[in-house]
Short mmCIF file of C-alpha atoms and ligand atoms in Angstrom, two decimals:
data_model
loop_
_atom_site.label_atom_id
_atom_site.label_comp_id
_atom_site.label_asym_id
_atom_site.label_seq_id
_atom_site.Cartn_x
_atom_site.Cartn_y
_atom_site.Cartn_z
CA MET A 230 -72.63 -70.85 -218.29
CA PRO A 231 -68.97 -71.61 -219.24
CA ASP A 232 -68.27 -75.15 -220.46
CA LEU A 233 -66.05 -77.34 -218.37
CA ALA A 234 -62.58 -77.29 -219.94
CA PRO A 235 -61.40 -80.75 -221.09
CA TRP A 236 -58.56 -80.81 -218.50
CA ARG A 237 -61.09 -80.50 -215.69
CA SER A 238 -62.02 -84.14 -215.86
CA PRO A 239 -58.44 -85.56 -215.46
CA LEU A 240 -57.76 -82.96 -212.74
CA SER A 241 -60.96 -83.83 -210.86
CA ARG A 242 -60.05 -87.50 -211.13
CA ALA A 243 -56.58 -86.79 -209.67
CA LEU A 244 -58.09 -84.74 -206.83
CA HIS A 245 -60.53 -87.52 -206.08
CA ARG A 246 -57.97 -90.33 -206.16
CA ASN A 247 -55.55 -88.34 -203.96
CA ARG A 248 -58.25 -87.08 -201.59
CA ALA A 249 -56.79 -88.94 -198.57
CA LEU A 250 -53.60 -86.86 -198.85
CA ALA A 251 -54.16 -83.38 -197.37
CA TYR A 252 -50.99 -82.18 -199.08
CA ALA A 253 -52.34 -83.10 -202.52
CA ARG A 254 -54.20 -79.77 -202.27
CA TYR A 255 -50.95 -77.82 -201.95
CA LEU A 256 -49.57 -76.49 -205.19
CA GLN A 257 -46.71 -74.27 -206.21
CA LEU A 258 -47.64 -70.92 -207.69
CA ALA A 259 -45.02 -69.10 -209.75
CA THR A 260 -45.29 -65.39 -210.47
CA VAL A 261 -42.99 -62.78 -212.02
CA ARG A 262 -41.14 -60.48 -209.65
CA THR A 263 -41.09 -56.77 -210.33
CA ASP A 264 -37.47 -57.16 -211.58
CA GLY A 265 -38.58 -59.82 -214.10
CA ARG A 266 -37.18 -62.76 -212.14
CA PRO A 267 -39.31 -65.72 -211.09
CA ALA A 268 -40.95 -66.12 -207.67
CA ASN A 269 -42.51 -69.31 -206.40
CA ARG A 270 -44.36 -70.46 -203.29
CA THR A 271 -46.85 -73.03 -202.01
CA VAL A 272 -50.54 -72.17 -201.74
CA VAL A 273 -53.62 -74.21 -200.89
CA PHE A 274 -56.07 -74.99 -203.68
CA ARG A 275 -59.49 -73.70 -202.59
CA GLY A 276 -61.55 -75.20 -205.38
CA PHE A 277 -62.88 -73.78 -208.64
CA LEU A 278 -64.85 -70.61 -209.03
CA ASP A 279 -68.36 -71.80 -209.74
CA PRO A 280 -69.28 -71.61 -212.61
CA GLY A 281 -65.98 -71.61 -214.49
CA ASN A 282 -62.53 -73.10 -214.82
CA GLN A 283 -60.69 -70.69 -212.55
CA LEU A 284 -58.65 -72.02 -209.66
CA LYS A 285 -59.14 -70.28 -206.32
CA PHE A 286 -56.53 -69.58 -203.67
CA ILE A 287 -56.35 -67.07 -200.86
CA THR A 288 -53.64 -64.68 -199.89
CA ASP A 289 -52.75 -61.58 -197.94
CA GLY A 290 -52.91 -58.35 -199.92
CA ARG A 291 -49.78 -57.18 -198.11
CA SER A 292 -47.69 -60.13 -199.33
CA ALA A 293 -45.08 -59.75 -202.08
CA LYS A 294 -46.97 -61.95 -204.53
CA VAL A 295 -49.86 -59.48 -204.68
CA GLU A 296 -47.69 -56.63 -205.91
CA GLN A 297 -46.11 -59.06 -208.38
CA MET A 298 -49.53 -60.12 -209.67
CA GLN A 299 -50.61 -56.50 -210.06
CA ARG A 300 -47.54 -55.67 -212.16
CA HIS A 301 -47.41 -58.91 -214.17
CA PRO A 302 -50.75 -60.70 -214.04
CA TRP A 303 -49.36 -64.01 -215.31
CA GLY A 304 -48.60 -67.15 -213.40
CA GLU A 305 -48.16 -70.87 -213.53
CA VAL A 306 -48.98 -73.49 -210.96
CA CYS A 307 -47.23 -76.82 -210.71
CA TRP A 308 -49.16 -79.53 -208.97
CA TYR A 309 -47.95 -83.04 -208.26
CA PHE A 310 -50.28 -85.81 -207.15
CA PRO A 311 -48.18 -88.38 -205.27
CA LYS A 312 -50.64 -91.24 -205.20
CA THR A 313 -51.36 -91.28 -208.92
CA HIS A 314 -47.92 -90.04 -209.99
CA GLU A 315 -49.09 -87.23 -212.22
CA GLN A 316 -48.27 -83.58 -212.65
CA PHE A 317 -50.41 -80.70 -213.88
CA ARG A 318 -48.89 -77.40 -214.91
CA LEU A 319 -51.52 -74.73 -215.43
CA ARG A 320 -50.51 -71.45 -216.96
CA GLY A 321 -52.63 -68.35 -217.37
CA SER A 322 -53.60 -64.97 -216.06
CA LEU A 323 -53.94 -64.13 -212.40
CA MET A 324 -56.74 -62.07 -210.92
CA LEU A 325 -57.17 -60.65 -207.46
CA VAL A 326 -60.54 -60.17 -205.83
CA GLN A 327 -59.93 -57.53 -203.20
CA ALA A 328 -61.96 -55.44 -200.78
CA HIS A 329 -62.58 -52.73 -203.41
CA GLN A 330 -63.87 -55.21 -206.02
CA THR A 331 -66.89 -53.71 -207.81
CA ASP A 332 -68.25 -56.83 -209.53
CA SER A 333 -70.97 -58.07 -207.20
CA ALA A 334 -70.59 -61.77 -208.07
CA LEU A 335 -66.84 -61.64 -207.37
CA ARG A 336 -67.47 -59.71 -204.15
CA ALA A 337 -69.82 -62.47 -203.08
CA HIS A 338 -67.22 -65.15 -203.90
CA ARG A 339 -64.65 -63.34 -201.74
CA GLN A 340 -67.13 -63.06 -198.87
CA GLN A 341 -68.06 -66.72 -199.19
CA GLN A 342 -64.43 -67.83 -199.22
CA TRP A 343 -63.77 -65.88 -196.03
CA ARG A 344 -66.80 -67.46 -194.37
CA GLU A 345 -65.59 -70.96 -195.27
CA LEU A 346 -62.16 -70.53 -193.63
CA SER A 347 -61.33 -71.97 -190.24
CA ASP A 348 -60.76 -69.54 -187.34
CA ASN A 349 -57.06 -70.37 -187.50
CA ALA A 350 -56.84 -69.49 -191.18
CA ARG A 351 -58.76 -66.23 -190.59
CA LEU A 352 -56.48 -65.35 -187.69
CA GLN A 353 -53.43 -65.19 -189.96
CA PHE A 354 -54.90 -62.15 -191.68
CA THR A 355 -54.67 -60.21 -188.37
CA TRP A 356 -50.93 -60.85 -188.12
CA PRO A 357 -48.41 -58.09 -188.77
CA THR A 358 -47.29 -57.45 -192.37
CA PRO A 359 -45.80 -60.55 -194.04
CA GLY A 360 -42.10 -60.23 -194.83
CA ASP A 361 -41.47 -57.34 -192.39
CA PRO A 362 -38.93 -57.80 -189.60
CA ARG A 363 -40.37 -60.10 -186.93
CA ALA A 364 -42.86 -58.21 -184.74
CA ALA A 365 -43.29 -58.61 -180.97
CA ALA A 366 -45.22 -61.71 -179.83
CA GLU A 367 -48.19 -59.58 -178.65
CA SER A 368 -48.80 -58.47 -182.25
CA PHE A 369 -49.85 -62.05 -183.11
CA ALA A 370 -52.35 -62.33 -180.27
CA ALA A 371 -55.53 -60.92 -181.88
CA LEU A 372 -58.86 -62.72 -181.57
CA ALA A 373 -60.15 -64.60 -184.61
CA PRO A 374 -61.92 -62.09 -186.89
CA GLU A 375 -65.62 -62.19 -187.72
CA PRO A 376 -66.66 -64.77 -190.37
CA GLU A 377 -68.99 -62.20 -191.95
CA SER A 378 -66.56 -59.35 -192.59
CA PRO A 379 -63.29 -60.08 -194.40
CA PRO A 380 -60.48 -57.67 -193.51
CA ASP A 381 -59.15 -55.40 -196.24
CA CYS A 382 -55.99 -57.48 -196.61
CA PHE A 383 -57.94 -60.65 -197.45
CA CYS A 384 -57.62 -61.46 -201.16
CA LEU A 385 -59.22 -64.17 -203.19
CA GLY A 386 -56.81 -65.05 -205.99
CA LEU A 387 -57.85 -66.65 -209.26
CA LEU A 388 -55.79 -68.39 -211.87
CA VAL A 389 -57.50 -68.34 -215.26
CA PRO A 390 -55.71 -71.11 -217.18
CA THR A 391 -55.03 -70.78 -220.90
CA GLN A 392 -52.66 -73.74 -221.17
CA VAL A 393 -52.49 -76.96 -219.19
CA ASP A 394 -49.76 -79.59 -219.41
CA HIS A 395 -50.68 -82.95 -217.90
CA LEU A 396 -47.97 -85.56 -217.40
CA GLU A 397 -48.78 -89.07 -216.19
CA LEU A 398 -45.71 -90.95 -215.05
CA ARG A 399 -47.61 -94.22 -215.00
CA GLY A 400 -47.77 -95.70 -218.47
CA GLU A 401 -45.26 -97.30 -220.74
CA PRO A 402 -44.21 -94.90 -222.13
CA GLN A 403 -45.54 -92.03 -219.99
CA ASN A 404 -48.48 -89.97 -221.23
CA ARG A 405 -48.42 -86.24 -221.71
CA THR A 406 -51.30 -84.09 -222.94
CA LEU A 407 -51.28 -80.38 -223.75
CA TYR A 408 -54.50 -78.42 -223.55
CA THR A 409 -54.45 -74.99 -225.18
CA GLN A 410 -57.16 -72.38 -225.25
CA THR A 411 -57.54 -70.73 -228.64
CA GLU A 412 -59.73 -67.95 -229.93
CA THR A 413 -61.70 -68.01 -233.17
CA ALA A 414 -60.62 -64.87 -235.08
CA GLN A 415 -64.07 -63.99 -236.50
CA THR A 416 -66.22 -64.49 -233.42
CA GLY A 417 -63.72 -64.18 -230.57
CA ASP A 418 -65.14 -67.44 -229.16
CA ARG A 419 -62.69 -69.39 -227.06
CA HIS A 420 -62.33 -73.11 -227.12
CA TRP A 421 -59.84 -75.73 -225.97
CA ILE A 422 -57.80 -78.03 -228.13
CA SER A 423 -55.96 -81.00 -226.69
CA GLN A 424 -52.97 -82.78 -228.12
CA SER A 425 -51.07 -85.81 -227.01
CA VAL A 426 -47.33 -85.04 -227.04
CA ASN A 427 -44.15 -86.91 -226.26
CA PRO A 428 -43.39 -87.00 -222.56
C1 FMN B 763 -48.29 -75.97 -197.03
C2 FMN B 763 -48.31 -74.49 -197.22
C3 FMN B 763 -49.49 -73.88 -197.62
C4 FMN B 763 -49.52 -72.49 -197.81
N1 FMN B 763 -50.69 -71.92 -198.24
C5 FMN B 763 -50.71 -70.60 -198.52
C6 FMN B 763 -51.87 -70.01 -199.08
O1 FMN B 763 -52.90 -70.66 -199.33
N2 FMN B 763 -51.84 -68.68 -199.35
C7 FMN B 763 -50.71 -67.92 -199.12
O2 FMN B 763 -50.74 -66.72 -199.41
N3 FMN B 763 -49.60 -68.46 -198.60
C8 FMN B 763 -49.57 -69.78 -198.30
N4 FMN B 763 -48.43 -70.34 -197.79
C9 FMN B 763 -47.26 -69.47 -197.53
C10 FMN B 763 -46.56 -69.17 -198.86
O3 FMN B 763 -45.93 -70.33 -199.36
C11 FMN B 763 -45.57 -68.00 -198.75
O4 FMN B 763 -44.56 -68.31 -197.81
C12 FMN B 763 -46.25 -66.69 -198.35
O5 FMN B 763 -47.52 -66.56 -198.97
C13 FMN B 763 -45.39 -65.48 -198.74
O6 FMN B 763 -45.15 -65.54 -200.12
P1 FMN B 763 -44.78 -64.24 -201.03
O7 FMN B 763 -43.74 -63.49 -200.24
O8 FMN B 763 -44.26 -64.81 -202.30
O9 FMN B 763 -46.02 -63.43 -201.21
C14 FMN B 763 -48.36 -71.71 -197.58
C15 FMN B 763 -47.18 -72.33 -197.21
C16 FMN B 763 -47.15 -73.71 -197.03
C17 FMN B 763 -45.84 -74.34 -196.64
#
């Protein structure tokens, strides 16, 4: 079972202390466009993959970010917690769990995530292709899909952090901690080191 990374505890604390704010679960996910330029958008944090330190989000396989992630599987999320005045930037690789996923555990996670969505959230995956010219109103009128069978376009996205930058604005002076995952050359074992840096 993977160990909890050391940044999990300050992040869990921030989530807990900001739990009354629904928007504290919205974070900005940056990817790399196919032309090498940045792309950024808001997504909802759907928890951590259990067990592990990977952040879950959901998205539509037809959206631009999915092609970007397939070409350049690297991303960074920026997450601000208004109540506690702190920011987390988590950088790492991005993975997509799609309908054709062969790993049975990941398939089960995708299925479970679909089951946990509200009808309204599931409904959005029946809408016409994101980013295409606006379709006729009737195209948005499908019934909510079955909770047991995710449509092909439903993707579970995972961010696998390798570096985390935590900035706390409260504090005189502010506190900033960098967490970096490193690999031991001989064994290939990965572990985290943390370092307090100037804000
Ligand atoms: C508050 C909020 C939450 C959102 N949550 C998600 C989400 O969880 N997943 C998602 O794919 N898009 C979400 N969106 C829409 C995205 O920000 C974005 O507009 C859409 O995914 C298309 O992005 P793309 O063209 O870069 O793929 C959300 C938007 C807002 C404003």
